[in-house]
Every structure is written in structure tokens, then in C-alpha cells.
Amino acid sequence: MSADATIAPLAPARPVDDLLAAAPELRAPLVTGLCRLGDATLILGHRVSEWCGHGPALEEDIALANTALDLIGHTQMWLGLAAQVEGRGRSADDLAYHRDAMHFRNPLLVEVPNGDIGRTLMRLFLFDAWHHALLERLVSSSATEIAEIAAKALKEVHYHLDRSSDLVVRLGDGSEESHARMQAALDLLWPYTGELCFGDDTDAALAEAGILPEPGDLRSAWDATVRETLAEATLAVPEGRNDVQRGGRQGRHTEHLGYLLAEMQFLQRAYPGAEW
């Protein structure tokens, strides 16, 4: 954890059912907030899993597969809790495999195609820096279940961030070719990063209840981590705005998500209820 790990609790922790009994109007925002968390890790986990068997080196292939498994494990917990809060008899699998693109709430950053390994690693780093800052706040959530999930996930994401930032530095400050590829990846992905810290009314309602932090409150930690690493990697921070591409958290996606879901959801769509 970072030196800023002693963040004051958002509010006294209570089980989700107790919070909703006191404030039933929070049910719909909470389902959306939990889907945003689970959809982000699900879609990125699927993207990273596409490297399985195709990595540039055996060690990297295995490391990316493990990262994908971690992210999908986080998805199981977030979407499982979302289904529980929703109370409509759905499961984490139902939310993952039986929603159309317009009902997904992931940021656009995670649905962008992998590209080369440089773009994949840069995307992981930019996401990890945000993910780590978010989980550090979520361990103090007023919802007991959210705090417990965050505490489990934070241990893995701490490693994810260490690894992705190290690789960004090694490649950015490496050969002329690797530096050029990492700079190109950063320039391409930069306009998508602002959405990670861009809030709306749903975020505001959950933040007021101490359940989730305001996305904007994560910006300074994300920015500090990103700029420090990019400086060490000898990569230039793009001059343009980083919030040009957004809308995924509200259900407005790029064409890439539809193709991704067509592949990811094929088995459950073709054979509803199929089990091993």
C-alpha cells in the first residue's frame, strides 16, 4: 500500500442490507456502482486473457494469464454482490453473460483492443494506478461487504501495479524502438483515462453515503503515480485533454465492446444454462 494508506473511513461500516434498510433509495445506485466495478475488471480481464498463448515470452504469457484470472476473480465478487443487492434472482454469471453492451458500465479504456504488447502493458499500468487508488479507499467503505472485497483485491492489485509500472519504465527507458512504441501507446490511450475519475449523480449519492468514493477524489493519487512513473520511463505526458473519450460508465460504448461480448458470451447465448 502507498504512504497514503491511513485514509479516514468513509463512514462506520455496516452490512449492505442494513444500509439499504435505512436508505432504500440507494439500491439502484449501488447496483450500478457495483456493476461499474465488476464490468471494469471483467472486460479488462477478458482483454488480457486474449494474450494467453500469444505472449512475447513464456514468462510474460503466464504473468498476463495470472493477471486476467485475478481480474475475473474480482469480477465474480463485485457482480455477485451486485446481483445480491439487485434482488432479482440473477447471479454474477447472469450479469456477465446475459447483458447487452448498452447495459455494461465499464470505462472505455478497458474495451480498447490490445494492440501490441506495449499498448497492453501501458493500458494495464494506467488502469492499475487508478484501481489501486480506488481499492485503498474502498477498504474504508461504509458497506462491510465492499470493504472486505476491496481488502482481498488490494493485495493482488498492489502486485499488478508494481509489475506494470516496472515494465513501463523498462520499456520506456529501453531501446529506441521500445520507447517509441510505449510513447505511441500512451498517446493513444491518454484520451480515455479521464473517464476513470469523472463522476455523475450515481457516484455522488454513493459517496454521500460513504459507500464508494467520488471518482474525482482519486485523481490526485492517480496523477501522482502516473506522472512519477512516466518521468522515470522518459515518456512525455500527452498535452491534450485526457477526458475526451468517455461515456462507458453510463452505457455508451465503442464498437469494440460489441465484438468482445459476442466472443465472450457465445457459449451462454448459444446454450442457455449450460453447465460443465
C-alpha positions as protocol buffer text, in pm:
chain_id: "A"
residue {
  index: 1
  type: MET
  ca { x: 0 y: 0 z: 0 }
}
residue {
  index: 2
  type: SER
  ca { x: 106 y: 356 z: -54 }
}
residue {
  index: 3
  type: ALA
  ca { x: 215 y: 600 z: 211 }
}
residue {
  index: 4
  type: ASP
  ca { x: -139 y: 741 z: 197 }
}
residue {
  index: 5
  type: ALA
  ca { x: -292 y: 417 z: 327 }
}
residue {
  index: 6
  type: THR
  ca { x: -411 y: 576 z: 654 }
}
residue {
  index: 7
  type: ILE
  ca { x: -716 y: 734 z: 493 }
}
residue {
  index: 8
  type: ALA
  ca { x: -1000 y: 810 z: 732 }
}
residue {
  index: 9
  type: PRO
  ca { x: -1301 y: 574 z: 700 }
}
residue {
  index: 10
  type: LEU
  ca { x: -1571 y: 696 z: 465 }
}
residue {
  index: 11
  type: ALA
  ca { x: -1831 y: 610 z: 732 }
}
residue {
  index: 12
  type: PRO
  ca { x: -1887 y: 343 z: 1003 }
}
residue {
  index: 13
  type: ALA
  ca { x: -1912 y: 5 z: 829 }
}
residue {
  index: 14
  type: ARG
  ca { x: -2241 y: -186 z: 825 }
}
residue {
  index: 15
  type: PRO
  ca { x: -2373 y: -478 z: 618 }
}
residue {
  index: 16
  type: VAL
  ca { x: -2526 y: -376 z: 286 }
}
residue {
  index: 17
  type: ASP
  ca { x: -2871 y: -497 z: 393 }
}
residue {
  index: 18
  type: ASP
  ca { x: -2862 y: -264 z: 695 }
}
residue {
  index: 19
  type: LEU
  ca { x: -2758 y: 30 z: 479 }
}
residue {
  index: 20
  type: LEU
  ca { x: -3039 y: -35 z: 234 }
}
residue {
  index: 21
  type: ALA
  ca { x: -3295 y: -82 z: 511 }
}
residue {
  index: 22
  type: ALA
  ca { x: -3208 y: 268 z: 631 }
}
residue {
  index: 23
  type: ALA
  ca { x: -3186 y: 417 z: 280 }
}
residue {
  index: 24
  type: PRO
  ca { x: -3375 y: 201 z: 24 }
}
residue {
  index: 25
  type: GLU
  ca { x: -3331 y: 470 z: -242 }
}
residue {
  index: 26
  type: LEU
  ca { x: -2965 y: 367 z: -261 }
}
residue {
  index: 27
  type: ARG
  ca { x: -3041 y: 22 z: -404 }
}
residue {
  index: 28
  type: ALA
  ca { x: -3043 y: 122 z: -772 }
}
residue {
  index: 29
  type: PRO
  ca { x: -2733 y: 346 z: -748 }
}
residue {
  index: 30
  type: LEU
  ca { x: -2550 y: 73 z: -556 }
}
residue {
  index: 31
  type: VAL
  ca { x: -2629 y: -190 z: -820 }
}
residue {
  index: 32
  type: THR
  ca { x: -2494 y: 48 z: -1084 }
}
residue {
  index: 33
  type: GLY
  ca { x: -2184 y: 127 z: -877 }
}
residue {
  index: 34
  type: LEU
  ca { x: -2108 y: -240 z: -821 }
}
residue {
  index: 35
  type: CYS
  ca { x: -2161 y: -320 z: -1190 }
}
residue {
  index: 36
  type: ARG
  ca { x: -1918 y: -42 z: -1277 }
}
residue {
  index: 37
  type: LEU
  ca { x: -1655 y: -208 z: -1060 }
}
residue {
  index: 38
  type: GLY
  ca { x: -1726 y: -558 z: -1188 }
}
residue {
  index: 39
  type: ASP
  ca { x: -1763 y: -464 z: -1552 }
}
residue {
  index: 40
  type: ALA
  ca { x: -1429 y: -281 z: -1550 }
}
residue {
  index: 41
  type: THR
  ca { x: -1241 y: -585 z: -1422 }
}
residue {
  index: 42
  type: LEU
  ca { x: -1441 y: -827 z: -1637 }
}
residue {
  index: 43
  type: ILE
  ca { x: -1376 y: -652 z: -1968 }
}
residue {
  index: 44
  type: LEU
  ca { x: -1011 y: -583 z: -1891 }
}
residue {
  index: 45
  type: GLY
  ca { x: -969 y: -940 z: -1768 }
}
residue {
  index: 46
  type: HIS
  ca { x: -1108 y: -1067 z: -2097 }
}
residue {
  index: 47
  type: ARG
  ca { x: -882 y: -836 z: -2297 }
}
residue {
  index: 48
  type: VAL
  ca { x: -574 y: -951 z: -2104 }
}
residue {
  index: 49
  type: SER
  ca { x: -677 y: -1316 z: -2140 }
}
residue {
  index: 50
  type: GLU
  ca { x: -656 y: -1274 z: -2518 }
}
residue {
  index: 51
  type: TRP
  ca { x: -277 y: -1286 z: -2478 }
}
residue {
  index: 52
  type: CYS
  ca { x: -286 y: -1640 z: -2337 }
}
residue {
  index: 53
  type: GLY
  ca { x: -66 y: -1847 z: -2565 }
}
residue {
  index: 54
  type: HIS
  ca { x: 37 y: -1539 z: -2763 }
}
residue {
  index: 55
  type: GLY
  ca { x: 272 y: -1356 z: -2524 }
}
residue {
  index: 56
  type: PRO
  ca { x: 612 y: -1239 z: -2650 }
}
residue {
  index: 57
  type: ALA
  ca { x: 786 y: -1461 z: -2393 }
}
residue {
  index: 58
  type: LEU
  ca { x: 675 y: -1756 z: -2180 }
}
residue {
  index: 59
  type: GLU
  ca { x: 715 y: -1565 z: -1854 }
}
residue {
  index: 60
  type: GLU
  ca { x: 507 y: -1274 z: -1983 }
}
residue {
  index: 61
  type: ASP
  ca { x: 244 y: -1511 z: -2121 }
}
residue {
  index: 62
  type: ILE
  ca { x: 198 y: -1672 z: -1779 }
}
residue {
  index: 63
  type: ALA
  ca { x: 205 y: -1338 z: -1596 }
}
residue {
  index: 64
  type: LEU
  ca { x: -68 y: -1192 z: -1818 }
}
residue {
  index: 65
  type: ALA
  ca { x: -282 y: -1504 z: -1776 }
}
residue {
  index: 66
  type: ASN
  ca { x: -249 y: -1475 z: -1398 }
}
residue {
  index: 67
  type: THR
  ca { x: -342 y: -1106 z: -1410 }
}
residue {
  index: 68
  type: ALA
  ca { x: -652 y: -1191 z: -1614 }
}
residue {
  index: 69
  type: LEU
  ca { x: -751 y: -1456 z: -1360 }
}
residue {
  index: 70
  type: ASP
  ca { x: -711 y: -1206 z: -1075 }
}
residue {
  index: 71
  type: LEU
  ca { x: -931 y: -952 z: -1251 }
}
residue {
  index: 72
  type: ILE
  ca { x: -1202 y: -1206 z: -1330 }
}
residue {
  index: 73
  type: GLY
  ca { x: -1188 y: -1321 z: -968 }
}
residue {
  index: 74
  type: HIS
  ca { x: -1258 y: -962 z: -863 }
}
residue {
  index: 75
  type: THR
  ca { x: -1545 y: -957 z: -1113 }
}
residue {
  index: 76
  type: GLN
  ca { x: -1702 y: -1262 z: -950 }
}
residue {
  index: 77
  type: MET
  ca { x: -1710 y: -1082 z: -616 }
}
residue {
  index: 78
  type: TRP
  ca { x: -1834 y: -744 z: -744 }
}
residue {
  index: 79
  type: LEU
  ca { x: -2101 y: -879 z: -976 }
}
residue {
  index: 80
  type: GLY
  ca { x: -2203 y: -1139 z: -720 }
}
residue {
  index: 81
  type: LEU
  ca { x: -2267 y: -861 z: -470 }
}
residue {
  index: 82
  type: ALA
  ca { x: -2445 y: -655 z: -738 }
}
residue {
  index: 83
  type: ALA
  ca { x: -2680 y: -946 z: -809 }
}
residue {
  index: 84
  type: GLN
  ca { x: -2745 y: -989 z: -436 }
}
residue {
  index: 85
  type: VAL
  ca { x: -2826 y: -621 z: -391 }
}
residue {
  index: 86
  type: GLU
  ca { x: -3044 y: -618 z: -703 }
}
residue {
  index: 87
  type: GLY
  ca { x: -3260 y: -897 z: -557 }
}
residue {
  index: 88
  type: ARG
  ca { x: -3396 y: -1023 z: -888 }
}
residue {
  index: 89
  type: GLY
  ca { x: -3261 y: -1377 z: -864 }
}
residue {
  index: 90
  type: ARG
  ca { x: -2973 y: -1316 z: -1102 }
}
residue {
  index: 91
  type: SER
  ca { x: -2616 y: -1432 z: -1046 }
}
residue {
  index: 92
  type: ALA
  ca { x: -2273 y: -1294 z: -1132 }
}
residue {
  index: 93
  type: ASP
  ca { x: -2276 y: -1521 z: -1440 }
}
residue {
  index: 94
  type: ASP
  ca { x: -2611 y: -1380 z: -1550 }
}
residue {
  index: 95
  type: LEU
  ca { x: -2477 y: -1024 z: -1527 }
}
residue {
  index: 96
  type: ALA
  ca { x: -2162 y: -1117 z: -1717 }
}
residue {
  index: 97
  type: TYR
  ca { x: -2315 y: -1326 z: -1994 }
}
residue {
  index: 98
  type: HIS
  ca { x: -2674 y: -1209 z: -2038 }
}
residue {
  index: 99
  type: ARG
  ca { x: -2649 y: -832 z: -2067 }
}
residue {
  index: 100
  type: ASP
  ca { x: -2616 y: -644 z: -2394 }
}
residue {
  index: 101
  type: ALA
  ca { x: -2343 y: -385 z: -2450 }
}
residue {
  index: 102
  type: MET
  ca { x: -2567 y: -91 z: -2362 }
}
residue {
  index: 103
  type: HIS
  ca { x: -2614 y: -234 z: -2012 }
}
residue {
  index: 104
  type: PHE
  ca { x: -2242 y: -262 z: -1936 }
}
residue {
  index: 105
  type: ARG
  ca { x: -2089 y: 12 z: -1723 }
}
residue {
  index: 106
  type: ASN
  ca { x: -1715 y: -29 z: -1778 }
}
residue {
  index: 107
  type: PRO
  ca { x: -1491 y: 267 z: -1871 }
}
residue {
  index: 108
  type: LEU
  ca { x: -1399 y: 284 z: -2239 }
}
residue {
  index: 109
  type: LEU
  ca { x: -1030 y: 238 z: -2158 }
}
residue {
  index: 110
  type: VAL
  ca { x: -1070 y: -133 z: -2088 }
}
residue {
  index: 111
  type: GLU
  ca { x: -1256 y: -221 z: -2408 }
}
residue {
  index: 112
  type: VAL
  ca { x: -998 y: -75 z: -2648 }
}
residue {
  index: 113
  type: PRO
  ca { x: -831 y: -361 z: -2842 }
}
residue {
  index: 114
  type: ASN
  ca { x: -497 y: -485 z: -2708 }
}
residue {
  index: 115
  type: GLY
  ca { x: -276 y: -377 z: -2996 }
}
residue {
  index: 116
  type: ASP
  ca { x: 88 y: -472 z: -2944 }
}
residue {
  index: 117
  type: ILE
  ca { x: 234 y: -574 z: -2607 }
}
residue {
  index: 118
  type: GLY
  ca { x: 341 y: -214 z: -2541 }
}
residue {
  index: 119
  type: ARG
  ca { x: -16 y: -88 z: -2564 }
}
residue {
  index: 120
  type: THR
  ca { x: -138 y: -376 z: -2346 }
}
residue {
  index: 121
  type: LEU
  ca { x: 117 y: -302 z: -2074 }
}
residue {
  index: 122
  type: MET
  ca { x: 56 y: 74 z: -2088 }
}
residue {
  index: 123
  type: ARG
  ca { x: -320 y: 20 z: -2054 }
}
residue {
  index: 124
  type: LEU
  ca { x: -262 y: -212 z: -1758 }
}
residue {
  index: 125
  type: PHE
  ca { x: -44 y: 47 z: -1587 }
}
residue {
  index: 126
  type: LEU
  ca { x: -289 y: 334 z: -1640 }
}
residue {
  index: 127
  type: PHE
  ca { x: -572 y: 116 z: -1506 }
}
residue {
  index: 128
  type: ASP
  ca { x: -367 y: -29 z: -1219 }
}
residue {
  index: 129
  type: ALA
  ca { x: -277 y: 318 z: -1092 }
}
residue {
  index: 130
  type: TRP
  ca { x: -647 y: 404 z: -1071 }
}
residue {
  index: 131
  type: HIS
  ca { x: -752 y: 61 z: -944 }
}
residue {
  index: 132
  type: HIS
  ca { x: -500 y: 72 z: -660 }
}
residue {
  index: 133
  type: ALA
  ca { x: -608 y: 421 z: -552 }
}
residue {
  index: 134
  type: LEU
  ca { x: -974 y: 312 z: -562 }
}
residue {
  index: 135
  type: LEU
  ca { x: -924 y: -2 z: -356 }
}
residue {
  index: 136
  type: GLU
  ca { x: -725 y: 190 z: -96 }
}
residue {
  index: 137
  type: ARG
  ca { x: -1038 y: 399 z: -43 }
}
residue {
  index: 138
  type: LEU
  ca { x: -1283 y: 109 z: -64 }
}
residue {
  index: 139
  type: VAL
  ca { x: -1127 y: -75 z: 229 }
}
residue {
  index: 140
  type: SER
  ca { x: -1286 y: 202 z: 438 }
}
residue {
  index: 141
  type: SER
  ca { x: -1630 y: 173 z: 275 }
}
residue {
  index: 142
  type: SER
  ca { x: -1937 y: 204 z: 493 }
}
residue {
  index: 143
  type: ALA
  ca { x: -2058 y: -125 z: 340 }
}
residue {
  index: 144
  type: THR
  ca { x: -1890 y: -418 z: 514 }
}
residue {
  index: 145
  type: GLU
  ca { x: -1901 y: -648 z: 212 }
}
residue {
  index: 146
  type: ILE
  ca { x: -1741 y: -387 z: -15 }
}
residue {
  index: 147
  type: ALA
  ca { x: -1462 y: -322 z: 234 }
}
residue {
  index: 148
  type: GLU
  ca { x: -1393 y: -695 z: 260 }
}
residue {
  index: 149
  type: ILE
  ca { x: -1381 y: -745 z: -118 }
}
residue {
  index: 150
  type: ALA
  ca { x: -1152 y: -444 z: -154 }
}
residue {
  index: 151
  type: ALA
  ca { x: -913 y: -576 z: 112 }
}
residue {
  index: 152
  type: LYS
  ca { x: -880 y: -906 z: -76 }
}
residue {
  index: 153
  type: ALA
  ca { x: -839 y: -743 z: -416 }
}
residue {
  index: 154
  type: LEU
  ca { x: -591 y: -479 z: -298 }
}
residue {
  index: 155
  type: LYS
  ca { x: -325 y: -739 z: -222 }
}
residue {
  index: 156
  type: GLU
  ca { x: -331 y: -857 z: -584 }
}
residue {
  index: 157
  type: VAL
  ca { x: -361 y: -511 z: -736 }
}
residue {
  index: 158
  type: HIS
  ca { x: -62 y: -391 z: -535 }
}
residue {
  index: 159
  type: TYR
  ca { x: 140 y: -653 z: -722 }
}
residue {
  index: 160
  type: HIS
  ca { x: -27 y: -564 z: -1053 }
}
residue {
  index: 161
  type: LEU
  ca { x: 77 y: -200 z: -1016 }
}
residue {
  index: 162
  type: ASP
  ca { x: 433 y: -287 z: -913 }
}
residue {
  index: 163
  type: ARG
  ca { x: 471 y: -510 z: -1215 }
}
residue {
  index: 164
  type: SER
  ca { x: 306 y: -289 z: -1478 }
}
residue {
  index: 165
  type: SER
  ca { x: 488 y: 26 z: -1365 }
}
residue {
  index: 166
  type: ASP
  ca { x: 822 y: -158 z: -1370 }
}
residue {
  index: 167
  type: LEU
  ca { x: 761 y: -279 z: -1725 }
}
residue {
  index: 168
  type: VAL
  ca { x: 656 y: 67 z: -1842 }
}
residue {
  index: 169
  type: VAL
  ca { x: 984 y: 205 z: -1706 }
}
residue {
  index: 170
  type: ARG
  ca { x: 1196 y: -72 z: -1855 }
}
residue {
  index: 171
  type: LEU
  ca { x: 1038 y: -41 z: -2199 }
}
residue {
  index: 172
  type: GLY
  ca { x: 1002 y: 336 z: -2198 }
}
residue {
  index: 173
  type: ASP
  ca { x: 1364 y: 383 z: -2098 }
}
residue {
  index: 174
  type: GLY
  ca { x: 1483 y: 92 z: -2311 }
}
residue {
  index: 175
  type: SER
  ca { x: 1567 y: 80 z: -2678 }
}
residue {
  index: 176
  type: GLU
  ca { x: 1466 y: 342 z: -2931 }
}
residue {
  index: 177
  type: GLU
  ca { x: 1203 y: 102 z: -3065 }
}
residue {
  index: 178
  type: SER
  ca { x: 1052 y: 16 z: -2727 }
}
residue {
  index: 179
  type: HIS
  ca { x: 1046 y: 382 z: -2626 }
}
residue {
  index: 180
  type: ALA
  ca { x: 865 y: 480 z: -2945 }
}
residue {
  index: 181
  type: ARG
  ca { x: 607 y: 204 z: -2902 }
}
residue {
  index: 182
  type: MET
  ca { x: 536 y: 296 z: -2539 }
}
residue {
  index: 183
  type: GLN
  ca { x: 501 y: 666 z: -2626 }
}
residue {
  index: 184
  type: ALA
  ca { x: 261 y: 577 z: -2908 }
}
residue {
  index: 185
  type: ALA
  ca { x: 59 y: 360 z: -2671 }
}
residue {
  index: 186
  type: LEU
  ca { x: 41 y: 640 z: -2415 }
}
residue {
  index: 187
  type: ASP
  ca { x: -65 y: 894 z: -2676 }
}
residue {
  index: 188
  type: LEU
  ca { x: -341 y: 662 z: -2798 }
}
residue {
  index: 189
  type: LEU
  ca { x: -479 y: 571 z: -2454 }
}
residue {
  index: 190
  type: TRP
  ca { x: -445 y: 908 z: -2282 }
}
residue {
  index: 191
  type: PRO
  ca { x: -781 y: 1049 z: -2401 }
}
residue {
  index: 192
  type: TYR
  ca { x: -959 y: 755 z: -2234 }
}
residue {
  index: 193
  type: THR
  ca { x: -806 y: 794 z: -1888 }
}
residue {
  index: 194
  type: GLY
  ca { x: -1001 y: 1096 z: -1767 }
}
residue {
  index: 195
  type: GLU
  ca { x: -1322 y: 892 z: -1750 }
}
residue {
  index: 196
  type: LEU
  ca { x: -1176 y: 692 z: -1460 }
}
residue {
  index: 197
  type: CYS
  ca { x: -1204 y: 1000 z: -1238 }
}
residue {
  index: 198
  type: PHE
  ca { x: -1518 y: 1154 z: -1388 }
}
residue {
  index: 199
  type: GLY
  ca { x: -1825 y: 1126 z: -1162 }
}
residue {
  index: 200
  type: ASP
  ca { x: -2201 y: 1160 z: -1203 }
}
residue {
  index: 201
  type: ASP
  ca { x: -2512 y: 1168 z: -982 }
}
residue {
  index: 202
  type: THR
  ca { x: -2485 y: 797 z: -904 }
}
residue {
  index: 203
  type: ASP
  ca { x: -2131 y: 843 z: -778 }
}
residue {
  index: 204
  type: ALA
  ca { x: -2237 y: 1145 z: -572 }
}
residue {
  index: 205
  type: ALA
  ca { x: -2518 y: 952 z: -400 }
}
residue {
  index: 206
  type: LEU
  ca { x: -2291 y: 660 z: -311 }
}
residue {
  index: 207
  type: ALA
  ca { x: -2014 y: 892 z: -193 }
}
residue {
  index: 208
  type: GLU
  ca { x: -2253 y: 1082 z: 33 }
}
residue {
  index: 209
  type: ALA
  ca { x: -2345 y: 751 z: 197 }
}
residue {
  index: 210
  type: GLY
  ca { x: -1976 y: 663 z: 235 }
}
residue {
  index: 211
  type: ILE
  ca { x: -2015 y: 351 z: 21 }
}
residue {
  index: 212
  type: LEU
  ca { x: -1789 y: 445 z: -271 }
}
residue {
  index: 213
  type: PRO
  ca { x: -1555 y: 743 z: -308 }
}
residue {
  index: 214
  type: GLU
  ca { x: -1616 y: 1025 z: -550 }
}
residue {
  index: 215
  type: PRO
  ca { x: -1418 y: 940 z: -868 }
}
residue {
  index: 216
  type: GLY
  ca { x: -1271 y: 1289 z: -868 }
}
residue {
  index: 217
  type: ASP
  ca { x: -1118 y: 1226 z: -526 }
}
residue {
  index: 218
  type: LEU
  ca { x: -893 y: 961 z: -684 }
}
residue {
  index: 219
  type: ARG
  ca { x: -748 y: 1196 z: -944 }
}
residue {
  index: 220
  type: SER
  ca { x: -457 y: 1333 z: -741 }
}
residue {
  index: 221
  type: ALA
  ca { x: -333 y: 988 z: -636 }
}
residue {
  index: 222
  type: TRP
  ca { x: -369 y: 853 z: -990 }
}
residue {
  index: 223
  type: ASP
  ca { x: -198 y: 1156 z: -1140 }
}
residue {
  index: 224
  type: ALA
  ca { x: 94 y: 1140 z: -896 }
}
residue {
  index: 225
  type: THR
  ca { x: 158 y: 771 z: -962 }
}
residue {
  index: 226
  type: VAL
  ca { x: 127 y: 807 z: -1338 }
}
residue {
  index: 227
  type: ARG
  ca { x: 347 y: 1115 z: -1371 }
}
residue {
  index: 228
  type: GLU
  ca { x: 619 y: 977 z: -1146 }
}
residue {
  index: 229
  type: THR
  ca { x: 638 y: 652 z: -1343 }
}
residue {
  index: 230
  type: LEU
  ca { x: 624 y: 822 z: -1683 }
}
residue {
  index: 231
  type: ALA
  ca { x: 905 y: 1056 z: -1583 }
}
residue {
  index: 232
  type: GLU
  ca { x: 1120 y: 759 z: -1482 }
}
residue {
  index: 233
  type: ALA
  ca { x: 1032 y: 591 z: -1812 }
}
residue {
  index: 234
  type: THR
  ca { x: 1141 y: 905 z: -2005 }
}
residue {
  index: 235
  type: LEU
  ca { x: 792 y: 923 z: -2160 }
}
residue {
  index: 236
  type: ALA
  ca { x: 622 y: 1256 z: -2225 }
}
residue {
  index: 237
  type: VAL
  ca { x: 279 y: 1315 z: -2074 }
}
residue {
  index: 238
  type: PRO
  ca { x: 49 y: 1399 z: -2368 }
}
residue {
  index: 239
  type: GLU
  ca { x: -56 y: 1764 z: -2384 }
}
residue {
  index: 240
  type: GLY
  ca { x: -415 y: 1702 z: -2489 }
}
residue {
  index: 241
  type: ARG
  ca { x: -714 y: 1655 z: -2259 }
}
residue {
  index: 242
  type: ASN
  ca { x: -748 y: 1310 z: -2108 }
}
residue {
  index: 243
  type: ASP
  ca { x: -1129 y: 1317 z: -2077 }
}
residue {
  index: 244
  type: VAL
  ca { x: -1222 y: 1333 z: -2444 }
}
residue {
  index: 245
  type: GLN
  ca { x: -1335 y: 971 z: -2465 }
}
residue {
  index: 246
  type: ARG
  ca { x: -1593 y: 888 z: -2201 }
}
residue {
  index: 247
  type: GLY
  ca { x: -1945 y: 754 z: -2160 }
}
residue {
  index: 248
  type: GLY
  ca { x: -1880 y: 386 z: -2098 }
}
residue {
  index: 249
  type: ARG
  ca { x: -1977 y: 415 z: -1730 }
}
residue {
  index: 250
  type: GLN
  ca { x: -2317 y: 540 z: -1847 }
}
residue {
  index: 251
  type: GLY
  ca { x: -2359 y: 266 z: -2113 }
}
residue {
  index: 252
  type: ARG
  ca { x: -2228 y: 448 z: -2420 }
}
residue {
  index: 253
  type: HIS
  ca { x: -1958 y: 230 z: -2570 }
}
residue {
  index: 254
  type: THR
  ca { x: -1728 y: 196 z: -2867 }
}
residue {
  index: 255
  type: GLU
  ca { x: -1796 y: -64 z: -3136 }
}
residue {
  index: 256
  type: HIS
  ca { x: -1520 y: -276 z: -2982 }
}
residue {
  index: 257
  type: LEU
  ca { x: -1733 y: -387 z: -2685 }
}
residue {
  index: 258
  type: GLY
  ca { x: -1994 y: -549 z: -2907 }
}
residue {
  index: 259
  type: TYR
  ca { x: -1733 y: -767 z: -3078 }
}
residue {
  index: 260
  type: LEU
  ca { x: -1576 y: -855 z: -2743 }
}
residue {
  index: 261
  type: LEU
  ca { x: -1911 y: -958 z: -2592 }
}
residue {
  index: 262
  type: ALA
  ca { x: -2003 y: -1161 z: -2899 }
}
residue {
  index: 263
  type: GLU
  ca { x: -1697 y: -1377 z: -2832 }
}
residue {
  index: 264
  type: MET
  ca { x: -1715 y: -1377 z: -2452 }
}
residue {
  index: 265
  type: GLN
  ca { x: -2088 y: -1453 z: -2429 }
}
residue {
  index: 266
  type: PHE
  ca { x: -2117 y: -1700 z: -2716 }
}
residue {
  index: 267
  type: LEU
  ca { x: -2145 y: -2022 z: -2515 }
}
residue {
  index: 268
  type: GLN
  ca { x: -2409 y: -1896 z: -2272 }
}
residue {
  index: 269
  type: ARG
  ca { x: -2606 y: -1729 z: -2552 }
}
residue {
  index: 270
  type: ALA
  ca { x: -2596 y: -2037 z: -2775 }
}
residue {
  index: 271
  type: TYR
  ca { x: -2663 y: -2284 z: -2492 }
}
residue {
  index: 272
  type: PRO
  ca { x: -2853 y: -2101 z: -2216 }
}
residue {
  index: 273
  type: GLY
  ca { x: -2796 y: -2253 z: -1874 }
}
residue {
  index: 274
  type: ALA
  ca { x: -2513 y: -2478 z: -1995 }
}
residue {
  index: 275
  type: GLU
  ca { x: -2303 y: -2624 z: -1713 }
}
residue {
  index: 276
  type: TRP
  ca { x: -1985 y: -2826 z: -1701 }
}
